[in-house]
Amino acid sequence: MAKPRALVTGGAGFIGSHLAEALIAKDYHVHVIDDLSTGSFDNIAHLEKDDCFEYTIDTVLDTRVMDKLIKDCDVIFHLAAAVGVNYVIENQLRSIQVNVKGTEIVLEAANRWKRKVVLFSTSEIYGKSEDVPFKEEDDRILGPTTVTRWSYAVTKAIDEIMALAYWREKKLPIVIVRCFNTCGPRQTGQYGMVLPRFVKQALLGNPITVYGDGSQTRCFASVYDVVGGVIGLAECNRAIGEIFNIGSDVEITIKELAEKVKHLSGSSSKIEFIPYEKAYGRGFEDMRRRVPDLSKIRAYIGYEPRMSLDDIVMSVIEHMRA
Ligand code: UDP
């Protein structure tokens, strides 16, 4: 039997490259498209020799390229998007364009060829709601349009709504995954992500920069657990037309995370508290707590995040040391 063929948009990024690897291990043929805007060829270089792997360095905004790639696959994992709080704040227009137009192009072509789409969305969707843990059907609470951060949540909400409309009106099979904070080797701190930033600071002996008073919380999941869950959902017929939270539901404050990184890396860095305004500019809004309710994905595919935060932090430390 021919191998199933997966197209991974944004496949040279952090999550995309791990997903490509996991799909190959599960006997898929994988084609990655990435414009290397935030991804890196280094993330996929080790896959280059594999017969089951192909890549195209191009943008998902090219309709003709996407039409051909989508025609040639069975399932699309659509990850290509603007990523990271810093990146979105610094590149607002580009983020809007890639997130909205890119997804529109993917969904249109997928509908033309009737290919399944697994759409990557984000916990950012819930905005600054304090009603944790967040369930997929919960209300979303966003700040004003003048606060740049919220444009990311709005664009991803448009993506979700477009995908749901294709399912309702055209019976295009789609699955939506809302990723909560996901970490592991290859993630870069360049676009804002806190764990690789802390690890790099600790290894260099620089101050570990906690924004605000560090009492805000997040739940950090291993990229290995997340890509395993995503493939599980892609292969689950019951999941079609549905939205799923994915990540970890073990909560930690950012101050505790800084202490953990310092301890596990044996660093002598000091922990420095930096006002939000200094870190992100005026009028920035952060969310106090971000915790997923994972009961839906547990019920559908028996998802269970397995890797502990200590192990995740250690894997990032080892990767950066290497
Ligand atoms: N953060 C921090 N120091 C940094 C980078 C981020 O204290 O150097 C904080 C950030 O303000 C937020 C949390 O860590 O409260 C997680 O930030 P990240 O950008 O990784 O993800 P998100 O805010 O999207 O959950």
GROMACS .gro file of C-alpha atoms and ligand atoms in nm:
model
  347
    1MET     CA    1   0.000   0.000   0.000
    2ALA     CA    2   0.128   0.351  -0.081
    3LYS     CA    3   0.235   0.559   0.216
    4PRO     CA    4   0.000   0.839   0.321
    5ARG     CA    5   0.136   1.174   0.201
    6ALA     CA    6   0.151   1.467   0.440
    7LEU     CA    7   0.220   1.829   0.356
    8VAL     CA    8   0.359   2.024   0.651
    9THR     CA    9   0.343   2.402   0.600
   10GLY     CA   10   0.593   2.576   0.824
   11GLY     CA   11   0.774   2.244   0.846
   12ALA     CA   12   1.117   2.398   0.903
   13GLY     CA   13   0.995   2.562   1.220
   14PHE     CA   14   1.025   2.427   1.570
   15ILE     CA   15   0.699   2.229   1.595
   16GLY     CA   16   0.678   2.164   1.220
   17SER     CA   17   1.017   1.996   1.201
   18HIS     CA   18   0.937   1.768   1.496
   19LEU     CA   19   0.603   1.687   1.336
   20ALA     CA   20   0.773   1.604   1.004
   21GLU     CA   21   1.010   1.370   1.187
   22ALA     CA   22   0.730   1.199   1.380
   23LEU     CA   23   0.525   1.152   1.061
   24ILE     CA   24   0.819   0.990   0.882
   25ALA     CA   25   0.863   0.759   1.183
   26LYS     CA   26   0.494   0.667   1.142
   27ASP     CA   27   0.555   0.576   0.778
   28TYR     CA   28   0.422   0.886   0.609
   29HIS     CA   29   0.576   1.052   0.308
   30VAL     CA   30   0.636   1.413   0.413
   31HIS     CA   31   0.665   1.728   0.206
   32VAL     CA   32   0.762   2.045   0.393
   33ILE     CA   33   0.701   2.395   0.265
   34ASP     CA   34   0.862   2.682   0.454
   35ASP     CA   35   0.979   3.031   0.359
   36LEU     CA   36   1.242   3.024   0.638
   37SER     CA   37   1.106   3.352   0.778
   38THR     CA   38   1.120   3.220   1.133
   39GLY     CA   39   1.205   2.856   1.059
   40SER     CA   40   1.552   2.734   0.979
   41PHE     CA   41   1.688   2.488   0.727
   42ASP     CA   42   1.903   2.341   1.007
   43ASN     CA   43   1.584   2.203   1.161
   44ILE     CA   44   1.523   1.975   0.861
   45ALA     CA   45   1.875   1.924   0.724
   46HIS     CA   46   1.899   1.581   0.891
   47LEU     CA   47   1.586   1.464   0.704
   48GLU     CA   48   1.717   1.562   0.363
   49LYS     CA   49   1.859   1.218   0.283
   50ASP     CA   50   1.541   1.031   0.374
   51ASP     CA   51   1.352   0.894   0.070
   52CYS     CA   52   1.027   0.980   0.242
   53PHE     CA   53   1.112   1.347   0.273
   54GLU     CA   54   1.089   1.639   0.032
   55TYR     CA   55   1.090   2.013   0.084
   56THR     CA   56   1.007   2.335  -0.097
   57ILE     CA   57   1.147   2.668   0.019
   58ASP     CA   58   0.865   2.904  -0.070
   59THR     CA   59   0.576   3.096   0.077
   60VAL     CA   60   0.226   2.961   0.139
   61LEU     CA   61   0.109   3.288  -0.016
   62ASP     CA   62   0.195   3.151  -0.362
   63THR     CA   63  -0.136   3.009  -0.481
   64ARG     CA   64   0.010   2.804  -0.767
   65VAL     CA   65   0.277   2.639  -0.556
   66MET     CA   66   0.021   2.554  -0.290
   67ASP     CA   67  -0.229   2.415  -0.540
   68LYS     CA   68   0.026   2.168  -0.671
   69LEU     CA   69   0.156   2.062  -0.328
   70ILE     CA   70  -0.194   2.016  -0.192
   71LYS     CA   71  -0.307   1.820  -0.496
   72ASP     CA   72  -0.017   1.581  -0.434
   73CYS     CA   73  -0.090   1.507  -0.067
   74ASP     CA   74  -0.354   1.333   0.143
   75VAL     CA   75  -0.342   1.553   0.450
   76ILE     CA   76  -0.214   1.905   0.521
   77PHE     CA   77  -0.076   2.007   0.858
   78HIS     CA   78  -0.100   2.384   0.835
   79LEU     CA   79   0.150   2.544   1.072
   80ALA     CA   80   0.290   2.825   0.857
   81ALA     CA   81   0.207   3.138   1.054
   82ALA     CA   82   0.359   3.429   1.236
   83VAL     CA   83   0.489   3.299   1.565
   84GLY     CA   84   0.596   3.444   1.900
   85VAL     CA   85   0.473   3.748   2.091
   86ASN     CA   86   0.780   3.955   1.998
   87TYR     CA   87   0.758   3.864   1.629
   88VAL     CA   88   0.390   3.953   1.609
   89ILE     CA   89   0.444   4.287   1.781
   90GLU     CA   90   0.735   4.376   1.553
   91ASN     CA   91   0.580   4.244   1.228
   92GLN     CA   92   0.210   4.309   1.267
   93LEU     CA   93   0.117   4.357   0.901
   94ARG     CA   94   0.312   4.057   0.782
   95SER     CA   95   0.161   3.844   1.060
   96ILE     CA   96  -0.191   3.940   0.958
   97GLN     CA   97  -0.119   3.864   0.593
   98VAL     CA   98   0.041   3.524   0.648
   99ASN     CA   99  -0.211   3.412   0.907
  100VAL     CA  100  -0.523   3.514   0.719
  101LYS     CA  101  -0.432   3.498   0.349
  102GLY     CA  102  -0.207   3.194   0.392
  103THR     CA  103  -0.482   2.995   0.559
  104GLU     CA  104  -0.736   3.110   0.302
  105ILE     CA  105  -0.510   2.982   0.022
  106VAL     CA  106  -0.457   2.649   0.200
  107LEU     CA  107  -0.827   2.596   0.267
  108GLU     CA  108  -0.929   2.693  -0.087
  109ALA     CA  109  -0.685   2.449  -0.246
  110ALA     CA  110  -0.768   2.177   0.007
  111ASN     CA  111  -1.133   2.218  -0.078
  112ARG     CA  112  -1.057   2.203  -0.451
  113TRP     CA  113  -0.886   1.865  -0.407
  114LYS     CA  114  -1.084   1.757  -0.099
  115ARG     CA  115  -0.778   1.705   0.122
  116LYS     CA  116  -0.794   1.691   0.499
  117VAL     CA  117  -0.656   1.995   0.685
  118VAL     CA  118  -0.519   1.992   1.038
  119LEU     CA  119  -0.514   2.361   1.129
  120PHE     CA  120  -0.275   2.478   1.401
  121SER     CA  121  -0.431   2.740   1.619
  122THR     CA  122  -0.328   2.878   1.955
  123SER     CA  123  -0.416   2.924   2.320
  124GLU     CA  124  -0.377   3.296   2.248
  125ILE     CA  125  -0.734   3.262   2.115
  126TYR     CA  126  -0.868   3.271   2.475
  127GLY     CA  127  -0.710   3.613   2.522
  128LYS     CA  128  -0.699   3.745   2.874
  129SER     CA  129  -0.988   3.542   3.008
  130GLU     CA  130  -0.918   3.443   3.368
  131ASP     CA  131  -1.166   3.160   3.366
  132VAL     CA  132  -0.909   2.879   3.371
  133PRO     CA  133  -0.890   2.599   3.274
  134PHE     CA  134  -0.998   2.698   2.923
  135LYS     CA  135  -1.248   2.474   2.746
  136GLU     CA  136  -1.278   2.475   2.369
  137GLU     CA  137  -1.628   2.626   2.381
  138ASP     CA  138  -1.540   2.902   2.630
  139ASP     CA  139  -1.584   3.272   2.561
  140ARG     CA  140  -1.278   3.462   2.448
  141ILE     CA  141  -1.179   3.794   2.607
  142LEU     CA  142  -0.959   4.018   2.398
  143GLY     CA  143  -0.828   4.367   2.459
  144PRO     CA  144  -0.864   4.667   2.227
  145THR     CA  145  -0.753   4.662   1.863
  146THR     CA  146  -0.490   4.925   1.948
  147VAL     CA  147  -0.297   4.667   2.154
  148THR     CA  148  -0.086   4.491   1.890
  149ARG     CA  149  -0.073   4.161   2.077
  150TRP     CA  150  -0.444   4.090   2.020
  151SER     CA  151  -0.418   4.098   1.642
  152TYR     CA  152  -0.259   3.754   1.659
  153ALA     CA  153  -0.559   3.607   1.844
  154VAL     CA  154  -0.795   3.776   1.599
  155THR     CA  155  -0.616   3.638   1.291
  156LYS     CA  156  -0.609   3.284   1.433
  157ALA     CA  157  -0.979   3.314   1.519
  158ILE     CA  158  -1.050   3.406   1.156
  159ASP     CA  159  -0.852   3.096   1.052
  160GLU     CA  160  -1.058   2.875   1.282
  161ILE     CA  161  -1.385   3.027   1.167
  162MET     CA  162  -1.289   2.985   0.799
  163ALA     CA  163  -1.195   2.620   0.858
  164LEU     CA  164  -1.521   2.553   1.044
  165ALA     CA  165  -1.718   2.719   0.763
  166TYR     CA  166  -1.549   2.495   0.502
  167TRP     CA  167  -1.646   2.194   0.711
  168ARG     CA  168  -2.007   2.308   0.759
  169GLU     CA  169  -2.073   2.429   0.406
  170LYS     CA  170  -1.844   2.215   0.189
  171LYS     CA  171  -1.785   1.909   0.406
  172LEU     CA  172  -1.411   1.970   0.383
  173PRO     CA  173  -1.256   1.753   0.657
  174ILE     CA  174  -1.074   1.980   0.901
  175VAL     CA  175  -0.942   1.943   1.257
  176ILE     CA  176  -0.834   2.241   1.468
  177VAL     CA  177  -0.568   2.214   1.737
  178ARG     CA  178  -0.509   2.495   1.985
  179CYS     CA  179  -0.152   2.461   2.105
  180PHE     CA  180  -0.068   2.581   2.452
  181ASN     CA  181   0.295   2.664   2.538
  182THR     CA  182   0.501   2.398   2.366
  183CYS     CA  183   0.874   2.351   2.427
  184GLY     CA  184   1.168   2.136   2.336
  185PRO     CA  185   1.492   2.122   2.143
  186ARG     CA  186   1.522   2.360   1.841
  187GLN     CA  187   1.286   2.623   1.979
  188THR     CA  188   1.445   2.965   1.956
  189GLY     CA  189   1.400   3.244   2.207
  190GLN     CA  190   1.447   3.501   1.933
  191TYR     CA  191   1.074   3.565   1.889
  192GLY     CA  192   0.988   3.578   2.257
  193MET     CA  193   0.943   3.220   2.382
  194VAL     CA  194   1.032   3.217   2.746
  195LEU     CA  195   1.194   2.878   2.805
  196PRO     CA  196   1.468   2.892   2.539
  197ARG     CA  197   1.534   3.252   2.645
  198PHE     CA  198   1.579   3.154   3.009
  199VAL     CA  199   1.801   2.857   2.921
  200LYS     CA  200   2.024   3.066   2.696
  201GLN     CA  201   2.056   3.336   2.962
  202ALA     CA  202   2.137   3.075   3.229
  203LEU     CA  203   2.400   2.901   3.016
  204LEU     CA  204   2.569   3.231   2.932
  205GLY     CA  205   2.560   3.343   3.296
  206ASN     CA  206   2.349   3.645   3.197
  207PRO     CA  207   2.057   3.767   3.410
  208ILE     CA  208   1.742   3.556   3.368
  209THR     CA  209   1.482   3.814   3.266
  210VAL     CA  210   1.144   3.761   3.433
  211TYR     CA  211   0.884   4.006   3.302
  212GLY     CA  212   0.649   4.163   3.553
  213ASP     CA  213   0.659   4.010   3.901
  214GLY     CA  214   0.679   3.656   3.763
  215SER     CA  215   0.353   3.546   3.926
  216GLN     CA  216   0.188   3.491   3.586
  217THR     CA  217   0.153   3.121   3.504
  218ARG     CA  218   0.181   2.896   3.201
  219CYS     CA  219   0.173   2.519   3.137
  220PHE     CA  220   0.465   2.389   2.932
  221ALA     CA  221   0.427   2.079   2.718
  222SER     CA  222   0.687   1.874   2.539
  223VAL     CA  223   0.687   1.909   2.163
  224TYR     CA  224   0.712   1.528   2.144
  225ASP     CA  225   0.385   1.485   2.334
  226VAL     CA  226   0.220   1.756   2.126
  227VAL     CA  227   0.314   1.618   1.784
  228GLY     CA  228   0.208   1.270   1.896
  229GLY     CA  229  -0.131   1.410   1.994
  230VAL     CA  230  -0.168   1.601   1.669
  231ILE     CA  231  -0.103   1.289   1.461
  232GLY     CA  232  -0.353   1.101   1.680
  233LEU     CA  233  -0.616   1.364   1.600
  234ALA     CA  234  -0.530   1.364   1.230
  235GLU     CA  235  -0.595   0.991   1.223
  236CYS     CA  236  -0.918   1.006   1.424
  237ASN     CA  237  -1.230   1.031   1.207
  238ARG     CA  238  -1.443   1.144   1.498
  239ALA     CA  239  -1.218   1.449   1.538
  240ILE     CA  240  -1.323   1.597   1.203
  241GLY     CA  241  -1.496   1.933   1.238
  242GLU     CA  242  -1.380   1.965   1.599
  243ILE     CA  243  -1.148   2.193   1.798
  244PHE     CA  244  -0.902   2.058   2.055
  245ASN     CA  245  -0.679   2.211   2.319
  246ILE     CA  246  -0.340   2.043   2.325
  247GLY     CA  247  -0.047   2.089   2.562
  248SER     CA  248   0.009   2.030   2.931
  249ASP     CA  249  -0.219   2.121   3.221
  250VAL     CA  250   0.055   2.139   3.486
  251GLU     CA  251   0.079   2.504   3.587
  252ILE     CA  252   0.392   2.689   3.696
  253THR     CA  253   0.468   3.057   3.761
  254ILE     CA  254   0.729   3.222   3.539
  255LYS     CA  255   0.934   3.303   3.852
  256GLU     CA  256   0.937   2.932   3.944
  257LEU     CA  257   1.033   2.848   3.587
  258ALA     CA  258   1.330   3.087   3.610
  259GLU     CA  259   1.438   2.921   3.937
  260LYS     CA  260   1.401   2.575   3.784
  261VAL     CA  261   1.613   2.667   3.481
  262LYS     CA  262   1.879   2.819   3.706
  263HIS     CA  263   1.886   2.511   3.929
  264LEU     CA  264   1.882   2.247   3.653
  265SER     CA  265   2.153   2.420   3.451
  266GLY     CA  266   2.370   2.482   3.759
  267SER     CA  267   2.387   2.847   3.658
  268SER     CA  268   2.501   3.134   3.875
  269SER     CA  269   2.287   3.383   3.681
  270LYS     CA  270   2.079   3.620   3.889
  271ILE     CA  271   1.706   3.645   3.832
  272GLU     CA  272   1.611   3.995   3.722
  273PHE     CA  273   1.257   4.134   3.722
  274ILE     CA  274   1.182   4.362   3.427
  275PRO     CA  275   0.863   4.572   3.401
  276TYR     CA  276   0.639   4.466   3.112
  277GLU     CA  277   0.655   4.815   2.968
  278LYS     CA  278   1.032   4.792   2.937
  279ALA     CA  279   1.012   4.445   2.782
  280TYR     CA  280   0.733   4.494   2.529
  281GLY     CA  281   0.668   4.868   2.511
  282ARG     CA  282   0.375   5.072   2.639
  283GLY     CA  283   0.025   4.933   2.668
  284PHE     CA  284   0.125   4.566   2.659
  285GLU     CA  285  -0.120   4.318   2.809
  286ASP     CA  286  -0.019   3.977   2.940
  287MET     CA  287  -0.244   3.697   3.058
  288ARG     CA  288  -0.221   3.606   3.426
  289ARG     CA  289  -0.288   3.236   3.387
  290ARG     CA  290  -0.307   3.008   3.089
  291VAL     CA  291  -0.424   2.654   3.156
  292PRO     CA  292  -0.597   2.420   2.911
  293ASP     CA  293  -0.881   2.188   2.992
  294LEU     CA  294  -0.761   1.871   2.820
  295SER     CA  295  -1.069   1.655   2.881
  296LYS     CA  296  -1.182   1.667   2.517
  297ILE     CA  297  -0.857   1.544   2.363
  298ARG     CA  298  -0.826   1.285   2.641
  299ALA     CA  299  -1.174   1.155   2.559
  300TYR     CA  300  -1.115   1.143   2.183
  301ILE     CA  301  -0.767   0.990   2.159
  302GLY     CA  302  -0.655   0.912   2.516
  303TYR     CA  303  -0.397   1.194   2.496
  304GLU     CA  304  -0.174   1.219   2.801
  305PRO     CA  305   0.130   1.447   2.818
  306ARG     CA  306   0.408   1.222   2.942
  307MET     CA  307   0.724   1.430   2.966
  308SER     CA  308   0.774   1.617   3.296
  309LEU     CA  309   0.875   1.983   3.299
  310ASP     CA  310   1.214   1.891   3.449
  311ASP     CA  311   1.277   1.658   3.155
  312ILE     CA  312   1.163   1.922   2.906
  313VAL     CA  313   1.392   2.184   3.060
  314MET     CA  314   1.682   1.936   3.063
  315SER     CA  315   1.625   1.852   2.695
  316VAL     CA  316   1.641   2.222   2.607
  317ILE     CA  317   1.955   2.271   2.819
  318GLU     CA  318   2.127   1.972   2.654
  319HIS     CA  319   2.028   2.086   2.305
  320MET     CA  320   2.160   2.437   2.366
  321ARG     CA  321   2.480   2.311   2.525
  322ALA     CA  322   2.541   2.093   2.218
  323UDP     N1  323   0.853   3.607   2.967
  323UDP     C1  324   0.950   3.643   3.061
  323UDP     N2  325   1.077   3.663   3.017
  323UDP     C2  326   1.114   3.648   2.887
  323UDP     C3  327   1.017   3.609   2.793
  323UDP     C4  328   0.886   3.590   2.836
  323UDP     O1  329   0.920   3.657   3.180
  323UDP     O2  330   1.233   3.668   2.858
  323UDP     C5  331   0.715   3.583   3.016
  323UDP     C6  332   0.605   3.649   2.931
  323UDP     O3  333   0.585   3.782   2.969
  323UDP     C7  334   0.487   3.559   2.962
  323UDP     C8  335   0.549   3.421   2.980
  323UDP     O4  336   0.689   3.444   3.005
  323UDP     O5  337   0.424   3.597   3.081
  323UDP     C9  338   0.539   3.332   2.856
  323UDP     O6  339   0.581   3.406   2.745
  323UDP     P1  340   0.592   3.346   2.599
  323UDP     O7  341   0.620   3.462   2.508
  323UDP     O8  342   0.687   3.232   2.599
  323UDP     O9  343   0.450   3.283   2.569
  323UDP     P2  344   0.299   3.334   2.587
  323UDP    O10  345   0.296   3.467   2.655
  323UDP    O11  346   0.244   3.338   2.450
  323UDP    O12  347   0.237   3.227   2.672
   0.00000   0.00000   0.00000
